[in-house]
XYZ file of C-alpha atoms in Angstrom:
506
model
C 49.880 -58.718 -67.851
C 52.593 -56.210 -68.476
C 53.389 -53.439 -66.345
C 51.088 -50.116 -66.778
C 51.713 -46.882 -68.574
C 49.797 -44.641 -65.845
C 50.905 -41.443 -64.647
C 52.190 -41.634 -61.037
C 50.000 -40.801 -57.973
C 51.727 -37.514 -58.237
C 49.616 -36.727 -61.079
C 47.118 -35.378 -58.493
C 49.400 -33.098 -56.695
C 48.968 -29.606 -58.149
C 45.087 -29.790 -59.201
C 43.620 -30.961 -55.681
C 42.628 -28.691 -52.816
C 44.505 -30.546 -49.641
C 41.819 -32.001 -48.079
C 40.852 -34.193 -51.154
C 43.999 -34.867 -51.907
C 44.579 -36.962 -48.606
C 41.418 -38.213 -49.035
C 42.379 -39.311 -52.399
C 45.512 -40.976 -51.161
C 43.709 -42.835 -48.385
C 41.408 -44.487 -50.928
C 44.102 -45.399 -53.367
C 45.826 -47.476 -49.938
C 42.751 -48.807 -49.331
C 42.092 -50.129 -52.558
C 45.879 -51.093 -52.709
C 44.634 -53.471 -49.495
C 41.668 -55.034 -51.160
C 43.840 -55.454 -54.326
C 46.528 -57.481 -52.183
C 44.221 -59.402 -50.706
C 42.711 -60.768 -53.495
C 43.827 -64.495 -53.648
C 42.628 -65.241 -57.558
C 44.721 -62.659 -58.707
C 44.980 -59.117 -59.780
C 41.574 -57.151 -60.022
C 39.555 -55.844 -63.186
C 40.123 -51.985 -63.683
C 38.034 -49.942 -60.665
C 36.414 -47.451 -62.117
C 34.345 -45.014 -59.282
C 32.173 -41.695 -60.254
C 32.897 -42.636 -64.199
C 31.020 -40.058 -66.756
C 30.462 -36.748 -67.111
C 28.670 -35.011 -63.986
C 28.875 -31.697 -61.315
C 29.148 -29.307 -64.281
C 31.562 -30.967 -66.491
C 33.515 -32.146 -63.624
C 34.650 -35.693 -63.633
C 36.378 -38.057 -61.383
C 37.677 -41.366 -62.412
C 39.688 -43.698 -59.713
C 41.551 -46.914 -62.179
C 42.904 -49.266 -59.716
C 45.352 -52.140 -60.862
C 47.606 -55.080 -59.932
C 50.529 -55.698 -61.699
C 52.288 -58.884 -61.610
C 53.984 -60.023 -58.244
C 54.053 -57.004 -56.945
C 51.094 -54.570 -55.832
C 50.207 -50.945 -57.072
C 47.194 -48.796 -57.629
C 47.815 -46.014 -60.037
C 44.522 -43.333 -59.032
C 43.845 -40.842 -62.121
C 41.648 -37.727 -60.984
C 40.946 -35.349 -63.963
C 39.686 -32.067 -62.192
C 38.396 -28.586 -64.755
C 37.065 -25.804 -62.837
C 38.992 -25.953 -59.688
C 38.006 -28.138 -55.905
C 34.436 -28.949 -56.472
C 35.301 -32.533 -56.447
C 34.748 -32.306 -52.534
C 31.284 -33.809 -53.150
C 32.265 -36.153 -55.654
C 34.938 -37.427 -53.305
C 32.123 -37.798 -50.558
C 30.142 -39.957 -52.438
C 33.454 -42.190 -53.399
C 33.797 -42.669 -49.637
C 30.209 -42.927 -48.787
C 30.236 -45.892 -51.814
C 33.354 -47.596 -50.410
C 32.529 -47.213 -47.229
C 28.880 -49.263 -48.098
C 31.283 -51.877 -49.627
C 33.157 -52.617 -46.849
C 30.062 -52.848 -44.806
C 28.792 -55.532 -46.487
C 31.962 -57.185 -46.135
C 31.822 -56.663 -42.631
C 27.710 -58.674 -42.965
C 29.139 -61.703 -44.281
C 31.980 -62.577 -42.313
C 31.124 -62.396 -38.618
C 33.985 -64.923 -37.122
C 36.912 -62.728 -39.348
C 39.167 -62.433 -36.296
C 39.620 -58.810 -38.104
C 36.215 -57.771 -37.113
C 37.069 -54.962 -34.505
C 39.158 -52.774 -36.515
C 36.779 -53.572 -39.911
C 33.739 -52.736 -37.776
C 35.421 -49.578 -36.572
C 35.874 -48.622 -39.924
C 32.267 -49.844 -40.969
C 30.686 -47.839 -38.071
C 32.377 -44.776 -39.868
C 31.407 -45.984 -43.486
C 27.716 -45.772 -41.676
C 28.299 -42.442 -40.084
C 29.458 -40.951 -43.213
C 26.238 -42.595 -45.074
C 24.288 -40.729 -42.068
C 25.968 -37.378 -43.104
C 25.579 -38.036 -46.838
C 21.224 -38.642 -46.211
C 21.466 -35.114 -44.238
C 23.124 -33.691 -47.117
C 20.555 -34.947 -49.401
C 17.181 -33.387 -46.736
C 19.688 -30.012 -46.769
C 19.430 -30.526 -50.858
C 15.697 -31.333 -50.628
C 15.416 -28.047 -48.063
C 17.464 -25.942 -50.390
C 15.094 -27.251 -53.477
C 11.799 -26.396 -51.261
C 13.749 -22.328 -50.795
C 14.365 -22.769 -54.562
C 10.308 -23.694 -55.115
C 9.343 -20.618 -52.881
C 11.508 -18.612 -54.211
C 9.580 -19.737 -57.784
C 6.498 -18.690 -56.127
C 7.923 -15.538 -55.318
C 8.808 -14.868 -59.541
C 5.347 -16.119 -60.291
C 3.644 -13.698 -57.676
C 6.129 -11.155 -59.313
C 5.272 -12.544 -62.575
C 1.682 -11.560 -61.863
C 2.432 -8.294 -60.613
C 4.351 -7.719 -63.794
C 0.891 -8.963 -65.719
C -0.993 -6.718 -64.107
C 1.426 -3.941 -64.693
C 1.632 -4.740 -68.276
C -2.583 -4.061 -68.313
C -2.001 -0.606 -66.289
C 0.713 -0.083 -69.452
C -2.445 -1.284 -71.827
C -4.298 1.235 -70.104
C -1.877 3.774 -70.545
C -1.577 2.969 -73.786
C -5.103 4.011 -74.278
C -4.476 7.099 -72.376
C -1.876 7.873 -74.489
C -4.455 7.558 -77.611
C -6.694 9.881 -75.401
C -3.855 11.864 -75.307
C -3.356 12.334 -79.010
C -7.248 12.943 -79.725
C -6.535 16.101 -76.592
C -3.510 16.881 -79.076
C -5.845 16.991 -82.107
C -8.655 18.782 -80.203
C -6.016 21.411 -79.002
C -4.654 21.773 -82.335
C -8.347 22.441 -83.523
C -8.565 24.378 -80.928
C -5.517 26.531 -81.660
C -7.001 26.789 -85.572
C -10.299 27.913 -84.050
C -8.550 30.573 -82.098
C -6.977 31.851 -85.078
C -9.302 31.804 -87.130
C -11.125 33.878 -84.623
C -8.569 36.086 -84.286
C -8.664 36.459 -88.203
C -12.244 36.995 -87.820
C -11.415 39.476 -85.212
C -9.505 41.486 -87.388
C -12.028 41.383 -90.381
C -14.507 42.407 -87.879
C -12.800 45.504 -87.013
C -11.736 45.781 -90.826
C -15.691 46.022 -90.977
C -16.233 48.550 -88.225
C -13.416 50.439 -89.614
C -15.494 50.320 -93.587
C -18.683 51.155 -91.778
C -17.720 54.216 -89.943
C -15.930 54.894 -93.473
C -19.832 54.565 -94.577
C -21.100 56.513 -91.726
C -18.784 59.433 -92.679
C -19.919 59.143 -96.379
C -23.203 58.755 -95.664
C -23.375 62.282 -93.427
C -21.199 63.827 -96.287
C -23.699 62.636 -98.440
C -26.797 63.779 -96.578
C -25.057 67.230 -96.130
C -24.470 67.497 -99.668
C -28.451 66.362 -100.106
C -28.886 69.563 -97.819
C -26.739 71.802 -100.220
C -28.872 70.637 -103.120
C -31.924 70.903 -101.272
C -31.341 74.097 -100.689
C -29.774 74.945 -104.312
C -33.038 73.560 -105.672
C -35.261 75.873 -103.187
C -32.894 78.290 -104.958
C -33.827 77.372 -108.431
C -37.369 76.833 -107.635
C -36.970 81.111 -106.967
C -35.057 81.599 -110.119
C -37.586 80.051 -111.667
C -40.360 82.246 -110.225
C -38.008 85.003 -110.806
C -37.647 83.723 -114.400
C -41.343 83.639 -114.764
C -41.698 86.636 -113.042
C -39.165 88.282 -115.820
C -41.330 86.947 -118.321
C -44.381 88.848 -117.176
C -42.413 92.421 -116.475
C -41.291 91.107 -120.648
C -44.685 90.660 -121.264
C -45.845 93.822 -119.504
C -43.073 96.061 -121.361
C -43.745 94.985 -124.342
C -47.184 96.007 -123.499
C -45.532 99.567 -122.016
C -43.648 99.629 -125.754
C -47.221 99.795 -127.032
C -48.403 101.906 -124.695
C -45.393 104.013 -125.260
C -46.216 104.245 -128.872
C -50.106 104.788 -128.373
C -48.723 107.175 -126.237
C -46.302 109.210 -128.656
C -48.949 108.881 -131.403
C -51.808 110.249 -128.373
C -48.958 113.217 -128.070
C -48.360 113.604 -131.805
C -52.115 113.746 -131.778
C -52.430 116.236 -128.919
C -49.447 118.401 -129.971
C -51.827 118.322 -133.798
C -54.978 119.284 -131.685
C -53.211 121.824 -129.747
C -52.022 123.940 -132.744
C -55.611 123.452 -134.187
C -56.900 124.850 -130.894
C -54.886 126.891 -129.523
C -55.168 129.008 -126.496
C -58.727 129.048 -126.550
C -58.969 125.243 -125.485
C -56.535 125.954 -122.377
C -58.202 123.380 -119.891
C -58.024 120.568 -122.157
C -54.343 121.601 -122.296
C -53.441 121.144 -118.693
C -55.635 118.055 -118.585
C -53.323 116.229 -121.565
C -50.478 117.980 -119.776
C -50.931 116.004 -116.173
C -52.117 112.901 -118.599
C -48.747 112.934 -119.774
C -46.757 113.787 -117.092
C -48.273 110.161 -115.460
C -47.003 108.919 -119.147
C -43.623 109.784 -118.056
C -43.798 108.718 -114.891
C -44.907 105.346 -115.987
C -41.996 105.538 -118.934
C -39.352 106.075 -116.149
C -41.124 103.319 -113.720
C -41.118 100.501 -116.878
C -37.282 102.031 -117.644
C -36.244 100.632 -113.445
C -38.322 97.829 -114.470
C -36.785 97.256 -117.457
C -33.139 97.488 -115.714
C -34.497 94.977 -112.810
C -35.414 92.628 -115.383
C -32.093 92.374 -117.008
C -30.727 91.886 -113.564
C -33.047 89.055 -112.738
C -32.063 87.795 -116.152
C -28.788 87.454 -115.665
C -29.087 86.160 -112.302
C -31.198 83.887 -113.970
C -28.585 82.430 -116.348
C -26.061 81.988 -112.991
C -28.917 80.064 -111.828
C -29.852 77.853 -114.570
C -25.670 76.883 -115.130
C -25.380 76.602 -111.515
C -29.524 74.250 -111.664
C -27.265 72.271 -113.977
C -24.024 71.917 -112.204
C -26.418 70.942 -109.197
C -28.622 68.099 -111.595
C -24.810 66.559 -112.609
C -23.873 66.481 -109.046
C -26.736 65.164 -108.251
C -27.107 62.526 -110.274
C -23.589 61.549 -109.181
C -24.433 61.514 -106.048
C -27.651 58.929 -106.846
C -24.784 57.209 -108.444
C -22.788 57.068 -105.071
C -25.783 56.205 -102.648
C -26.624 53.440 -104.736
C -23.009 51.836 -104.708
C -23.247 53.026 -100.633
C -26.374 50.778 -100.355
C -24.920 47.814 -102.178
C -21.941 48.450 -100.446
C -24.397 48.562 -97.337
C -26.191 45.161 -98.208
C -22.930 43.746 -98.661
C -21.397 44.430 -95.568
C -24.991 43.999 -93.531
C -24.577 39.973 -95.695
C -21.000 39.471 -94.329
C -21.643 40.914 -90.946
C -24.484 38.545 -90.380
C -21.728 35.733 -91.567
C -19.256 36.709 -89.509
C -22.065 36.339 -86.827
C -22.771 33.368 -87.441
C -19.572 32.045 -88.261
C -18.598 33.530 -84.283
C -21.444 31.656 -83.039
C -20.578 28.423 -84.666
C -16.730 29.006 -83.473
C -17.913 29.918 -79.518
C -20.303 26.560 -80.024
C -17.068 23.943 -80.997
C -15.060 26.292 -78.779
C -17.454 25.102 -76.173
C -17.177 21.941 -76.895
C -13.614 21.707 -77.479
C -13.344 23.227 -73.536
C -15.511 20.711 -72.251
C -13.891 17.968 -73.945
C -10.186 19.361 -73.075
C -11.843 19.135 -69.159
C -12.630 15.610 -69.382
C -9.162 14.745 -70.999
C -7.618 16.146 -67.987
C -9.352 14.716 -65.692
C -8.566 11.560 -67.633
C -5.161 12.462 -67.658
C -5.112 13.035 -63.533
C -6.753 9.909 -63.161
C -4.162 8.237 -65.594
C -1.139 9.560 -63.929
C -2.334 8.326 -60.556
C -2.532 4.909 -61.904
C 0.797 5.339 -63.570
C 1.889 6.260 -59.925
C 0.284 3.130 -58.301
C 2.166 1.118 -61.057
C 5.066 2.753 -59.839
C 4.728 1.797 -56.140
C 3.638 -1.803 -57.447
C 6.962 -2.877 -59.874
C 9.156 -0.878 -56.500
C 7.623 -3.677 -54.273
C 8.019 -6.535 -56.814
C 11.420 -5.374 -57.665
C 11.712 -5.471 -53.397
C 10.445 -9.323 -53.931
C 12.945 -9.520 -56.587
C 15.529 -8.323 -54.432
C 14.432 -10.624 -51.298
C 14.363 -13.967 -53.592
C 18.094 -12.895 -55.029
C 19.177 -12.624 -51.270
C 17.725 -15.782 -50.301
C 19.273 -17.686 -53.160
C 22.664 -16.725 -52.319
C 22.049 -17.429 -48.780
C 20.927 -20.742 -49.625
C 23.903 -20.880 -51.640
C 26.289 -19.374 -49.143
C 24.745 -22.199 -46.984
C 25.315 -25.083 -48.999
C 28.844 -24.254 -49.714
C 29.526 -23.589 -46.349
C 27.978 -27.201 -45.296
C 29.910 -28.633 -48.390
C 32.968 -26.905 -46.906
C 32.322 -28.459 -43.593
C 31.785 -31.894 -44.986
C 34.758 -32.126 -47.083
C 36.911 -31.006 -43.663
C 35.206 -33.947 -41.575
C 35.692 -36.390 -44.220
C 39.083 -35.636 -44.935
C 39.744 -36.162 -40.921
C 37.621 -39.212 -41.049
C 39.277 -40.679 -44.112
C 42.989 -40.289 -42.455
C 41.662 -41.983 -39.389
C 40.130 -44.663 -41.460
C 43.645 -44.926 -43.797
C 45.387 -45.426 -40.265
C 42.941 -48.244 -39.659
C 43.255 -49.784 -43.129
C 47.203 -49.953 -42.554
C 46.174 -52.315 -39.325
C 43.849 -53.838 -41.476
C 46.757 -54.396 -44.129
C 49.301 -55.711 -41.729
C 46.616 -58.249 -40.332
C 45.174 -59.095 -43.733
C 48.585 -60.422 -44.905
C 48.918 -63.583 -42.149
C 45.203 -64.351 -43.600
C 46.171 -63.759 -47.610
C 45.405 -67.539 -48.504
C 42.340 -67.804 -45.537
C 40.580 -65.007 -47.830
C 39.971 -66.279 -50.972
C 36.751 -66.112 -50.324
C 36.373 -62.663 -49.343
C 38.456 -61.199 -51.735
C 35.628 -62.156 -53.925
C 33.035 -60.911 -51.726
C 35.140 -57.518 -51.715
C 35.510 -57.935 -55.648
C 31.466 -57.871 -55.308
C 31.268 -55.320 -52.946
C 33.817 -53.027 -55.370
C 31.617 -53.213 -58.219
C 28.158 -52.667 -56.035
C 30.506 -49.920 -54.889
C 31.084 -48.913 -58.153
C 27.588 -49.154 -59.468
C 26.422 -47.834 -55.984
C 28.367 -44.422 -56.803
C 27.664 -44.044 -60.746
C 24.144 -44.143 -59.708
C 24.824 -41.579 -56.814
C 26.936 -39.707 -59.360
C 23.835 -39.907 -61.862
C 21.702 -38.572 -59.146
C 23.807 -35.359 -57.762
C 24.225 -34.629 -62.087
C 20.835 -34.933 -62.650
C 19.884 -32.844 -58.897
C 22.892 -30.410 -59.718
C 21.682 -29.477 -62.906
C 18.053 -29.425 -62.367
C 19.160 -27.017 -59.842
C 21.363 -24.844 -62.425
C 18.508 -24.763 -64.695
C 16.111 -23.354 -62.149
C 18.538 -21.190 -61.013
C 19.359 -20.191 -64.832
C 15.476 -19.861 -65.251
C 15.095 -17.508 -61.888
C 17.908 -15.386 -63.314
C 16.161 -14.904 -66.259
C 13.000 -14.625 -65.276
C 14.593 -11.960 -63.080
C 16.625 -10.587 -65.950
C 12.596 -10.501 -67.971
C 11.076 -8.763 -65.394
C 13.919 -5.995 -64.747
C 13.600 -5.829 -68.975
C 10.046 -5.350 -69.094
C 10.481 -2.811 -65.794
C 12.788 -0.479 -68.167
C 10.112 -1.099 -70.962
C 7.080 -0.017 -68.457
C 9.298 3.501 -67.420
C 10.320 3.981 -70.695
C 7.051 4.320 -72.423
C 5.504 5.698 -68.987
C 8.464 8.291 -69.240
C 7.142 8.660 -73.095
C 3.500 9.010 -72.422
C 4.575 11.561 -69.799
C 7.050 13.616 -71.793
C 4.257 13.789 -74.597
């Protein structure tokens, strides 16, 4: 076997907080030891915490014998900085169980003392490694209540998801109060507009009203022109007896002149002799002049009435013409009467019908509001409910980083004892060493036991290895899972204010 091409134990300088690095060069001596005293040769490659595991972290220890002459070449591959502290604390705890049951099968080895010394430690350390594991198992039971804690938030959350369902519905009770309002608002105007066509009305009937009182006064004026034709007509007929009576005077007139012509005849025939007769056809016709100048004033009076007669009958027919116009105009006043009696009564009942929804609309604006109060003081117990989740939220995140402040701490305190406890057990090895060599060929035997005990070792720590990767990341992922369960809940927290801040804005 030819000599190796490993990297130097200075390999580990630079990458290794200081602690491990002693650590680490204590265990490469102390396989060194168990390498030299191997009587059947040099060993099989030691390979302790092989594979992946802490995160991606990995720690590999190759231990060799060359030739004649004895070295162990130790490879540690570190990423992400010194948390190989634990993996180096199960490489001791695993060595440490080797060497124990070394220590089991050889009783008279003259080396007991200073082996059992070191076995005693190997024991302690195991000790120390199981209350690790209970403050693992304690740290998992904060990590399951602090699960319990999500899912009680997690319910809280539920339940304020079905106050956001019910303000949801709200919100749709909401929009109907927006649609009622808005047919509220058109009600209103078209009140107002009815308002105004109302008064538009009022305004046309007093219009009426006034024509109506012009129209009975001008009923009055005719009235009273037709009393005054009903006297021209008297009048008229009245003319047409004083016509008929002197046309009758004409004829007396004439009998009268022909009664003179007569008389004037008989008083030549008679003369003087018939003087009585005289006088008496003398006074007779004196009352025939009278009567001539009587029917003369008569006659004048007549013409007069006449003529006042004609004003009359042009002013009778003025007054017909104006009256029929004014027929025409009452009857287009009652139409326009009927008409505005019609819409008035529509207008009524169109008012009615708009007080009835406007009634209705009121009532059911009253029960959205009280809907809405109620809403907003569930919206305010939601409020006080996702503050005291968020409060458990809060609480859980503190507990996990104490529990995590905790564990590091511990860790911190363990790699610090085992670094102390791993120089005092290198210091015991070099005994070991120097007492080992007088008793190379006397430990044949044992060097096989301790080839035995390396690989149990080695086995011993892969499956501790396995464990811690399988317990670390079971931990990461419910860690990862609280975080974003925690992550969901502050999410659906914004969502719940958001649309609460929605609903309320609208």
């Amino acid at each position: 076997m030819g000599r190796p091409s490993f990297a130097p134990t200075s390999h580990t300088g630079s990458s290794l907080p200081p602690g491990l690095h002693r650590s680490m060069q204590g265990f490469r001596r102390l396989v060194e030891h168990l390498s030299r005293s191997s009587s059947t040769g040099p060993l099989s490659t030691l390979e302790v915490g092989a594979g992946e595991g802490l995160d991606g972290r990995m720690v590999r220890v190759l231990a060799d014998y060359v030739g004649g002459n004895a070295r162990t070449v130790f490879f540690v591959d570190v990423q992400n900085g010194p948390e190989l502290n634990s993996s180096d604390a199960t490489v001791a705890l695993a060595l440490c169980e080797a060497l124990g049951k070394i220590r089991n099968r050889e009783d008279h080895n003259p080396l007991d003392p200073r082996l059992g010394t070191l076995i005693a430690e190997g024991e302690k350390l195991r000790k120390e490694g199981e209350e690790v594991s209970v403050k693992l198992v304690a740290a998992n039971s904060a990590y399951a209540s602090a699960n319990e804690a999500l899912m009680l938030a997690r319910n809280e959350l539920e339940k304020a998801q079905s106050d956001a369902r019910r303000s949801s519905e709200e919100a749709k009770r909401k929009a109907a109060l927006g649609e009622w309002q808005a047919k509220d608002d058109a009600l209103k105007a078209q009140a107002a507009a009815l308002a105004l066509q109302r008064e538009a009305i009022t305004i046309r009937i007093r219009n009426i009203h006034s024509k109506e009182e012009t129209r009975r006064e001008k009923i009055r004026t005719i009235d009273a022109e037709w009393r005054l034709t009903l006297a021209c007509w008297e009048a008229r007929e009245w003319a047409l007896n004083a016509s008929y009576a002197e046309s009758r005077y004409n004829v007396v007139q004439e009998a009268w002149v022909g009664l003179r012509n007569i008389y004037h005849g008989t008083v030549s025939k008679l003369g003087a002799s018939n003087h009585e007769l005289v006088e008496e056809h003398e006074l007779r016709l004196a009352d025939a002049e009278k009567h001539s100048m009587y029917a003369f004033k008569l006659s004048n009076q007549i013409s007069e009435l006449e003529a006042q007669s004609q004003q009359l009958t042009n002013r009778l027919n003025v007054a017909a013409e104006e009256q029929s116009r004014l027929k025409d105009k009452t009857r287009e006043l009652e139409m326009e009467r009927a008409l505005h009696a019609r819409e008035q009564a529509a207008a009524g009942r169109e008012r009615d019908a708009a007080t009835g929804e406007r009634d209705a609309i009121g009532r059911e604006r009253d029960a959205l509001a009280r809907e809405r109060d109620l809403a907003v003081q569930q919206k305010n117990l939601v409020d006080k409910e996702l503050a005291s989740a968020q409060k458990e939220v809060e609480k859980v995140e503190k507990r996990l980083q104490e529990a995590q402040r905790t564990l590091e701490d511990e860790k911190a305190c363990l790699e610090d004892r085992i670094a102390a406890l791993t120089k005092q057990k290198l210091k015991e090895a070099e005994d070991v060493k120097k007492d080992a060599a007088k008793l190379r060929g006397e430990n044949e035997l044992k060097d096989k036991h301790v080839e035995t005990a390396v690989q149990l070792a080695k086995e011993e720590v892969e499956k501790a290895m396995e464990r811690r990767k399988k317990d670390r990341l079971a931990a990461k992922k419910e860690q990862e899972r609280l975080e974003a369960r925690v992550r969901e809940l502050e999410v659906r927290y914004l969502v719940i204010i958001r649309y609460v801040a929605t609903i309320l804005i609208t």
